[in-house]
Amino acid sequence: MKILFYDTQNYDRESFDRTKEQFPEIEVEYLKTGLAARTASLAKGYDAVCAFVNSDVGTKTVEALHEAGVKLILMRCAGFNNVDLKTAAKYGIDVRRVPGYSPEAVAEHAMTLAMTVNRHMHKAYTKVRENDFSLGGLMGFNFYQKTAGIVGTGKIGAAMARICRDFVTYVELDELLATSDLISLHCPLMDSTYHMINRESIKKMKDGVILVNTSRGGLVKTDDLIEGIRARKFFGVGLDVYEEETPNVFEDRSDEILEHSTTARLLSFPNVMITSHQGFFTEEALRAIAETTLQNALDFEAGKETPNIVRA
């Protein structure tokens, strides 16, 4: 089986090169180029393509992959909201993902964001580097005996619950919004969850709440979030994902001026901490992603049904 990898970073290549020694039946080629309709033709002659969460696997891309003879789309991530599953099914293209590469990696990052914005670690780091050892603007609050609201208790949400406490009580979303001191999002992006954090749901939250999102940017309506931040509804906001992040994901844009960008607007607030879609980024997670992705390819070739198949 021949697989063409798109959107490949150096750490992807290193991780997959180490792992594919266990899969001698598979031939792998890497491209730094992103997967999109205009680049899908590069996959001609390959059995499968491997894409990531920032790849464009929409209708035109899937059609172009079909024309190139591709029969399998491997997502080296859990999310698949960027894949046109209906068009893939129409052309008989199989789609497989990595649903649980390292729940602890993302959950630990979510808690890191929560604790960072609570104790203002990003501001403290900058102050001390400038020889400013004052404590102004660094007041936080104890997480002890506070309530953590975890939206979505799949593998990642369950890992977050273990960090917060050894058990979790299931309540309706409105009750969670009204009672939680920390709200952490761990649910997939679907029609039913798109913009679930919006003006109305923010109004239901406690004043001084901490909001963390390490799942998908589309869960939060950015304009309404910014409105809430300006209204001082939030003690802090920690985001590893956000709307309109696609041009930024894994790119060095330090020499650019991000005019009229979501990132620039959010970074203008002192109580907002943004990271670069790095919740998954641990050695253990990368190894699990490589192993599962390549096993998905072999299972497809063997005609094996697995829970990793994604259907419309």
mmCIF file with all atom_site columns, N, CA and C in Angstrom, residues 238-286:
data_model
loop_
_atom_site.group_PDB
_atom_site.id
_atom_site.type_symbol
_atom_site.label_atom_id
_atom_site.label_alt_id
_atom_site.label_comp_id
_atom_site.label_asym_id
_atom_site.label_entity_id
_atom_site.label_seq_id
_atom_site.pdbx_PDB_ins_code
_atom_site.Cartn_x
_atom_site.Cartn_y
_atom_site.Cartn_z
_atom_site.occupancy
_atom_site.B_iso_or_equiv
_atom_site.pdbx_formal_charge
_atom_site.auth_seq_id
_atom_site.auth_comp_id
_atom_site.auth_asym_id
_atom_site.auth_atom_id
_atom_site.pdbx_PDB_model_num
ATOM 1   N N  . GLY A 1 238 ? -8.818  30.172 28.283 1.00 0.00 ? 238 GLY A N  1
ATOM 2   C CA . GLY A 1 238 ? -7.681  29.444 27.734 1.00 0.00 ? 238 GLY A CA 1
ATOM 3   C C  . GLY A 1 238 ? -8.096  28.698 26.482 1.00 0.00 ? 238 GLY A C  1
ATOM 4   N N  . LEU A 1 239 ? -7.455  28.996 25.367 1.00 0.00 ? 239 LEU A N  1
ATOM 5   C CA . LEU A 1 239 ? -7.855  28.425 24.079 1.00 0.00 ? 239 LEU A CA 1
ATOM 6   C C  . LEU A 1 239 ? -6.672  27.752 23.388 1.00 0.00 ? 239 LEU A C  1
ATOM 7   N N  . ASP A 1 240 ? -6.833  26.477 23.087 1.00 0.00 ? 240 ASP A N  1
ATOM 8   C CA . ASP A 1 240 ? -5.873  25.798 22.215 1.00 0.00 ? 240 ASP A CA 1
ATOM 9   C C  . ASP A 1 240 ? -6.418  25.745 20.797 1.00 0.00 ? 240 ASP A C  1
ATOM 10  N N  . VAL A 1 241 ? -7.703  26.016 20.658 1.00 0.00 ? 241 VAL A N  1
ATOM 11  C CA . VAL A 1 241 ? -8.380  26.056 19.360 1.00 0.00 ? 241 VAL A CA 1
ATOM 12  C C  . VAL A 1 241 ? -9.332  27.245 19.355 1.00 0.00 ? 241 VAL A C  1
ATOM 13  N N  . TYR A 1 242 ? -9.579  27.780 18.170 1.00 0.00 ? 242 TYR A N  1
ATOM 14  C CA . TYR A 1 242 ? -10.487 28.916 18.050 1.00 0.00 ? 242 TYR A CA 1
ATOM 15  C C  . TYR A 1 242 ? -10.893 29.030 16.588 1.00 0.00 ? 242 TYR A C  1
ATOM 16  N N  . GLU A 1 243 ? -11.975 29.746 16.341 1.00 0.00 ? 243 GLU A N  1
ATOM 17  C CA . GLU A 1 243 ? -12.431 29.934 14.968 1.00 0.00 ? 243 GLU A CA 1
ATOM 18  C C  . GLU A 1 243 ? -11.370 30.678 14.152 1.00 0.00 ? 243 GLU A C  1
ATOM 19  N N  . GLU A 1 244 ? -11.311 30.366 12.878 1.00 0.00 ? 244 GLU A N  1
ATOM 20  C CA . GLU A 1 244 ? -10.385 31.026 11.952 1.00 0.00 ? 244 GLU A CA 1
ATOM 21  C C  . GLU A 1 244 ? -8.918  30.743 12.288 1.00 0.00 ? 244 GLU A C  1
ATOM 22  N N  . GLU A 1 245 ? -8.667  29.615 12.986 1.00 0.00 ? 245 GLU A N  1
ATOM 23  C CA . GLU A 1 245 ? -7.275  29.294 13.332 1.00 0.00 ? 245 GLU A CA 1
ATOM 24  C C  . GLU A 1 245 ? -6.522  28.648 12.188 1.00 0.00 ? 245 GLU A C  1
ATOM 25  N N  . THR A 1 246 ? -7.221  28.152 11.172 1.00 0.00 ? 246 THR A N  1
ATOM 26  C CA . THR A 1 246 ? -6.597  27.328 10.137 1.00 0.00 ? 246 THR A CA 1
ATOM 27  C C  . THR A 1 246 ? -5.331  27.933 9.537  1.00 0.00 ? 246 THR A C  1
ATOM 28  N N  . PRO A 1 247 ? -5.295  29.226 9.183  1.00 0.00 ? 247 PRO A N  1
ATOM 29  C CA . PRO A 1 247 ? -4.059  29.771 8.601  1.00 0.00 ? 247 PRO A CA 1
ATOM 30  C C  . PRO A 1 247 ? -2.878  29.771 9.576  1.00 0.00 ? 247 PRO A C  1
ATOM 31  N N  . ASN A 1 248 ? -3.160  29.670 10.874 1.00 0.00 ? 248 ASN A N  1
ATOM 32  C CA . ASN A 1 248 ? -2.108  29.762 11.883 1.00 0.00 ? 248 ASN A CA 1
ATOM 33  C C  . ASN A 1 248 ? -1.556  28.413 12.317 1.00 0.00 ? 248 ASN A C  1
ATOM 34  N N  . VAL A 1 249 ? -2.340  27.345 12.129 1.00 0.00 ? 249 VAL A N  1
ATOM 35  C CA . VAL A 1 249 ? -1.987  26.053 12.722 1.00 0.00 ? 249 VAL A CA 1
ATOM 36  C C  . VAL A 1 249 ? -0.611  25.592 12.251 1.00 0.00 ? 249 VAL A C  1
ATOM 37  N N  . PHE A 1 250 ? 0.313   25.486 13.215 1.00 0.00 ? 250 PHE A N  1
ATOM 38  C CA . PHE A 1 250 ? 1.670   24.978 13.004 1.00 0.00 ? 250 PHE A CA 1
ATOM 39  C C  . PHE A 1 250 ? 2.510   25.852 12.072 1.00 0.00 ? 250 PHE A C  1
ATOM 40  N N  . GLU A 1 251 ? 2.098   27.107 11.852 1.00 0.00 ? 251 GLU A N  1
ATOM 41  C CA . GLU A 1 251 ? 2.852   28.012 10.984 1.00 0.00 ? 251 GLU A CA 1
ATOM 42  C C  . GLU A 1 251 ? 3.554   29.079 11.818 1.00 0.00 ? 251 GLU A C  1
ATOM 43  N N  . ASP A 1 252 ? 4.746   29.488 11.384 1.00 0.00 ? 252 ASP A N  1
ATOM 44  C CA . ASP A 1 252 ? 5.467   30.589 12.013 1.00 0.00 ? 252 ASP A CA 1
ATOM 45  C C  . ASP A 1 252 ? 5.093   31.876 11.274 1.00 0.00 ? 252 ASP A C  1
ATOM 46  N N  . ARG A 1 253 ? 4.236   32.669 11.893 1.00 0.00 ? 253 ARG A N  1
ATOM 47  C CA . ARG A 1 253 ? 3.796   33.923 11.272 1.00 0.00 ? 253 ARG A CA 1
ATOM 48  C C  . ARG A 1 253 ? 4.319   35.131 12.060 1.00 0.00 ? 253 ARG A C  1
ATOM 49  N N  . SER A 1 254 ? 5.453   34.944 12.711 1.00 0.00 ? 254 SER A N  1
ATOM 50  C CA . SER A 1 254 ? 5.986   35.978 13.591 1.00 0.00 ? 254 SER A CA 1
ATOM 51  C C  . SER A 1 254 ? 6.411   37.237 12.848 1.00 0.00 ? 254 SER A C  1
ATOM 52  N N  . ASP A 1 255 ? 6.658   37.151 11.550 1.00 0.00 ? 255 ASP A N  1
ATOM 53  C CA . ASP A 1 255 ? 7.066   38.325 10.773 1.00 0.00 ? 255 ASP A CA 1
ATOM 54  C C  . ASP A 1 255 ? 5.884   39.022 10.104 1.00 0.00 ? 255 ASP A C  1
ATOM 55  N N  . GLU A 1 256 ? 4.672   38.527 10.373 1.00 0.00 ? 256 GLU A N  1
ATOM 56  C CA . GLU A 1 256 ? 3.496   39.093 9.721  1.00 0.00 ? 256 GLU A CA 1
ATOM 57  C C  . GLU A 1 256 ? 2.704   39.970 10.682 1.00 0.00 ? 256 GLU A C  1
ATOM 58  N N  . ILE A 1 257 ? 1.939   40.871 10.118 1.00 0.00 ? 257 ILE A N  1
ATOM 59  C CA . ILE A 1 257 ? 0.990   41.677 10.889 1.00 0.00 ? 257 ILE A CA 1
ATOM 60  C C  . ILE A 1 257 ? -0.383  41.042 10.694 1.00 0.00 ? 257 ILE A C  1
ATOM 61  N N  . LEU A 1 258 ? -0.966  40.543 11.776 1.00 0.00 ? 258 LEU A N  1
ATOM 62  C CA . LEU A 1 258 ? -2.237  39.835 11.681 1.00 0.00 ? 258 LEU A CA 1
ATOM 63  C C  . LEU A 1 258 ? -3.389  40.833 11.771 1.00 0.00 ? 258 LEU A C  1
ATOM 64  N N  . GLU A 1 259 ? -3.594  41.554 10.688 1.00 0.00 ? 259 GLU A N  1
ATOM 65  C CA . GLU A 1 259 ? -4.640  42.579 10.670 1.00 0.00 ? 259 GLU A CA 1
ATOM 66  C C  . GLU A 1 259 ? -6.022  41.933 10.655 1.00 0.00 ? 259 GLU A C  1
ATOM 67  N N  . HIS A 1 260 ? -6.929  42.482 11.433 1.00 0.00 ? 260 HIS A N  1
ATOM 68  C CA . HIS A 1 260 ? -8.333  42.062 11.457 1.00 0.00 ? 260 HIS A CA 1
ATOM 69  C C  . HIS A 1 260 ? -8.477  40.565 11.736 1.00 0.00 ? 260 HIS A C  1
ATOM 70  N N  . SER A 1 261 ? -7.560  39.991 12.493 1.00 0.00 ? 261 SER A N  1
ATOM 71  C CA . SER A 1 261 ? -7.620  38.556 12.732 1.00 0.00 ? 261 SER A CA 1
ATOM 72  C C  . SER A 1 261 ? -8.241  38.254 14.090 1.00 0.00 ? 261 SER A C  1
ATOM 73  N N  . THR A 1 262 ? -8.851  37.080 14.166 1.00 0.00 ? 262 THR A N  1
ATOM 74  C CA . THR A 1 262 ? -9.412  36.612 15.430 1.00 0.00 ? 262 THR A CA 1
ATOM 75  C C  . THR A 1 262 ? -8.324  36.501 16.484 1.00 0.00 ? 262 THR A C  1
ATOM 76  N N  . THR A 1 263 ? -7.163  35.989 16.078 1.00 0.00 ? 263 THR A N  1
ATOM 77  C CA . THR A 1 263 ? -6.062  35.801 17.010 1.00 0.00 ? 263 THR A CA 1
ATOM 78  C C  . THR A 1 263 ? -5.651  37.124 17.653 1.00 0.00 ? 263 THR A C  1
ATOM 79  N N  . ALA A 1 264 ? -5.479  38.152 16.831 1.00 0.00 ? 264 ALA A N  1
ATOM 80  C CA . ALA A 1 264 ? -5.057  39.458 17.347 1.00 0.00 ? 264 ALA A CA 1
ATOM 81  C C  . ALA A 1 264 ? -6.094  40.031 18.302 1.00 0.00 ? 264 ALA A C  1
ATOM 82  N N  . ARG A 1 265 ? -7.365  39.862 17.972 1.00 0.00 ? 265 ARG A N  1
ATOM 83  C CA . ARG A 1 265 ? -8.431  40.380 18.849 1.00 0.00 ? 265 ARG A CA 1
ATOM 84  C C  . ARG A 1 265 ? -8.395  39.678 20.203 1.00 0.00 ? 265 ARG A C  1
ATOM 85  N N  . LEU A 1 266 ? -8.259  38.367 20.188 1.00 0.00 ? 266 LEU A N  1
ATOM 86  C CA . LEU A 1 266 ? -8.256  37.621 21.441 1.00 0.00 ? 266 LEU A CA 1
ATOM 87  C C  . LEU A 1 266 ? -7.008  37.916 22.264 1.00 0.00 ? 266 LEU A C  1
ATOM 88  N N  . LEU A 1 267 ? -5.864  38.042 21.592 1.00 0.00 ? 267 LEU A N  1
ATOM 89  C CA . LEU A 1 267 ? -4.620  38.295 22.306 1.00 0.00 ? 267 LEU A CA 1
ATOM 90  C C  . LEU A 1 267 ? -4.544  39.704 22.898 1.00 0.00 ? 267 LEU A C  1
ATOM 91  N N  . SER A 1 268 ? -5.466  40.556 22.515 1.00 0.00 ? 268 SER A N  1
ATOM 92  C CA . SER A 1 268 ? -5.467  41.913 23.067 1.00 0.00 ? 268 SER A CA 1
ATOM 93  C C  . SER A 1 268 ? -5.961  41.944 24.510 1.00 0.00 ? 268 SER A C  1
ATOM 94  N N  . PHE A 1 269 ? -6.537  40.837 24.977 1.00 0.00 ? 269 PHE A N  1
ATOM 95  C CA . PHE A 1 269 ? -7.072  40.792 26.347 1.00 0.00 ? 269 PHE A CA 1
ATOM 96  C C  . PHE A 1 269 ? -6.060  40.148 27.282 1.00 0.00 ? 269 PHE A C  1
ATOM 97  N N  . PRO A 1 270 ? -5.789  40.773 28.436 1.00 0.00 ? 270 PRO A N  1
ATOM 98  C CA . PRO A 1 270 ? -4.765  40.252 29.349 1.00 0.00 ? 270 PRO A CA 1
ATOM 99  C C  . PRO A 1 270 ? -5.147  38.949 30.041 1.00 0.00 ? 270 PRO A C  1
ATOM 100 N N  . ASN A 1 271 ? -6.420  38.603 30.046 1.00 0.00 ? 271 ASN A N  1
ATOM 101 C CA . ASN A 1 271 ? -6.860  37.375 30.730 1.00 0.00 ? 271 ASN A CA 1
ATOM 102 C C  . ASN A 1 271 ? -7.144  36.233 29.750 1.00 0.00 ? 271 ASN A C  1
ATOM 103 N N  . VAL A 1 272 ? -6.625  36.350 28.521 1.00 0.00 ? 272 VAL A N  1
ATOM 104 C CA . VAL A 1 272 ? -6.787  35.299 27.520 1.00 0.00 ? 272 VAL A CA 1
ATOM 105 C C  . VAL A 1 272 ? -5.433  34.673 27.218 1.00 0.00 ? 272 VAL A C  1
ATOM 106 N N  . MET A 1 273 ? -5.380  33.348 27.255 1.00 0.00 ? 273 MET A N  1
ATOM 107 C CA . MET A 1 273 ? -4.168  32.598 26.934 1.00 0.00 ? 273 MET A CA 1
ATOM 108 C C  . MET A 1 273 ? -4.470  31.720 25.723 1.00 0.00 ? 273 MET A C  1
ATOM 109 N N  . ILE A 1 274 ? -3.665  31.849 24.669 1.00 0.00 ? 274 ILE A N  1
ATOM 110 C CA . ILE A 1 274 ? -3.853  31.043 23.454 1.00 0.00 ? 274 ILE A CA 1
ATOM 111 C C  . ILE A 1 274 ? -2.599  30.213 23.208 1.00 0.00 ? 274 ILE A C  1
ATOM 112 N N  . THR A 1 275 ? -2.798  28.944 22.891 1.00 0.00 ? 275 THR A N  1
ATOM 113 C CA . THR A 1 275 ? -1.702  28.089 22.464 1.00 0.00 ? 275 THR A CA 1
ATOM 114 C C  . THR A 1 275 ? -1.993  27.586 21.047 1.00 0.00 ? 275 THR A C  1
ATOM 115 N N  . SER A 1 276 ? -0.998  26.950 20.448 1.00 0.00 ? 276 SER A N  1
ATOM 116 C CA . SER A 1 276 ? -1.033  26.696 19.008 1.00 0.00 ? 276 SER A CA 1
ATOM 117 C C  . SER A 1 276 ? -1.488  25.281 18.661 1.00 0.00 ? 276 SER A C  1
ATOM 118 N N  . HIS A 1 277 ? -2.732  24.948 19.056 1.00 0.00 ? 277 HIS A N  1
ATOM 119 C CA . HIS A 1 277 ? -3.302  23.639 18.737 1.00 0.00 ? 277 HIS A CA 1
ATOM 120 C C  . HIS A 1 277 ? -2.317  22.532 19.113 1.00 0.00 ? 277 HIS A C  1
ATOM 121 N N  . GLN A 1 278 ? -1.836  22.593 20.348 1.00 0.00 ? 278 GLN A N  1
ATOM 122 C CA . GLN A 1 278 ? -0.777  21.691 20.774 1.00 0.00 ? 278 GLN A CA 1
ATOM 123 C C  . GLN A 1 278 ? -1.221  20.722 21.856 1.00 0.00 ? 278 GLN A C  1
ATOM 124 N N  . GLY A 1 279 ? -2.526  20.636 22.095 1.00 0.00 ? 279 GLY A N  1
ATOM 125 C CA . GLY A 1 279 ? -3.008  19.745 23.136 1.00 0.00 ? 279 GLY A CA 1
ATOM 126 C C  . GLY A 1 279 ? -2.584  18.304 22.937 1.00 0.00 ? 279 GLY A C  1
ATOM 127 N N  . PHE A 1 280 ? -2.485  17.881 21.694 1.00 0.00 ? 280 PHE A N  1
ATOM 128 C CA . PHE A 1 280 ? -2.122  16.499 21.372 1.00 0.00 ? 280 PHE A CA 1
ATOM 129 C C  . PHE A 1 280 ? -0.625  16.247 21.419 1.00 0.00 ? 280 PHE A C  1
ATOM 130 N N  . PHE A 1 281 ? 0.185   17.293 21.554 1.00 0.00 ? 281 PHE A N  1
ATOM 131 C CA . PHE A 1 281 ? 1.602   17.249 21.197 1.00 0.00 ? 281 PHE A CA 1
ATOM 132 C C  . PHE A 1 281 ? 2.468   16.692 22.323 1.00 0.00 ? 281 PHE A C  1
ATOM 133 N N  . THR A 1 282 ? 2.431   15.370 22.482 1.00 0.00 ? 282 THR A N  1
ATOM 134 C CA . THR A 1 282 ? 3.352   14.686 23.380 1.00 0.00 ? 282 THR A CA 1
ATOM 135 C C  . THR A 1 282 ? 3.966   13.500 22.628 1.00 0.00 ? 282 THR A C  1
ATOM 136 N N  . GLU A 1 283 ? 5.085   13.007 23.116 1.00 0.00 ? 283 GLU A N  1
ATOM 137 C CA . GLU A 1 283 ? 5.741   11.873 22.464 1.00 0.00 ? 283 GLU A CA 1
ATOM 138 C C  . GLU A 1 283 ? 4.815   10.662 22.420 1.00 0.00 ? 283 GLU A C  1
ATOM 139 N N  . GLU A 1 284 ? 4.102   10.433 23.528 1.00 0.00 ? 284 GLU A N  1
ATOM 140 C CA . GLU A 1 284 ? 3.214   9.275  23.594 1.00 0.00 ? 284 GLU A CA 1
ATOM 141 C C  . GLU A 1 284 ? 2.070   9.393  22.594 1.00 0.00 ? 284 GLU A C  1
ATOM 142 N N  . ALA A 1 285 ? 1.522   10.594 22.457 1.00 0.00 ? 285 ALA A N  1
ATOM 143 C CA . ALA A 1 285 ? 0.408   10.791 21.535 1.00 0.00 ? 285 ALA A CA 1
ATOM 144 C C  . ALA A 1 285 ? 0.854   10.609 20.086 1.00 0.00 ? 285 ALA A C  1
ATOM 145 N N  . LEU A 1 286 ? 1.993   11.170 19.727 1.00 0.00 ? 286 LEU A N  1
ATOM 146 C CA . LEU A 1 286 ? 2.483   11.025 18.355 1.00 0.00 ? 286 LEU A CA 1
ATOM 147 C C  . LEU A 1 286 ? 2.751   9.566  18.001 1.00 0.00 ? 286 LEU A C  1
#
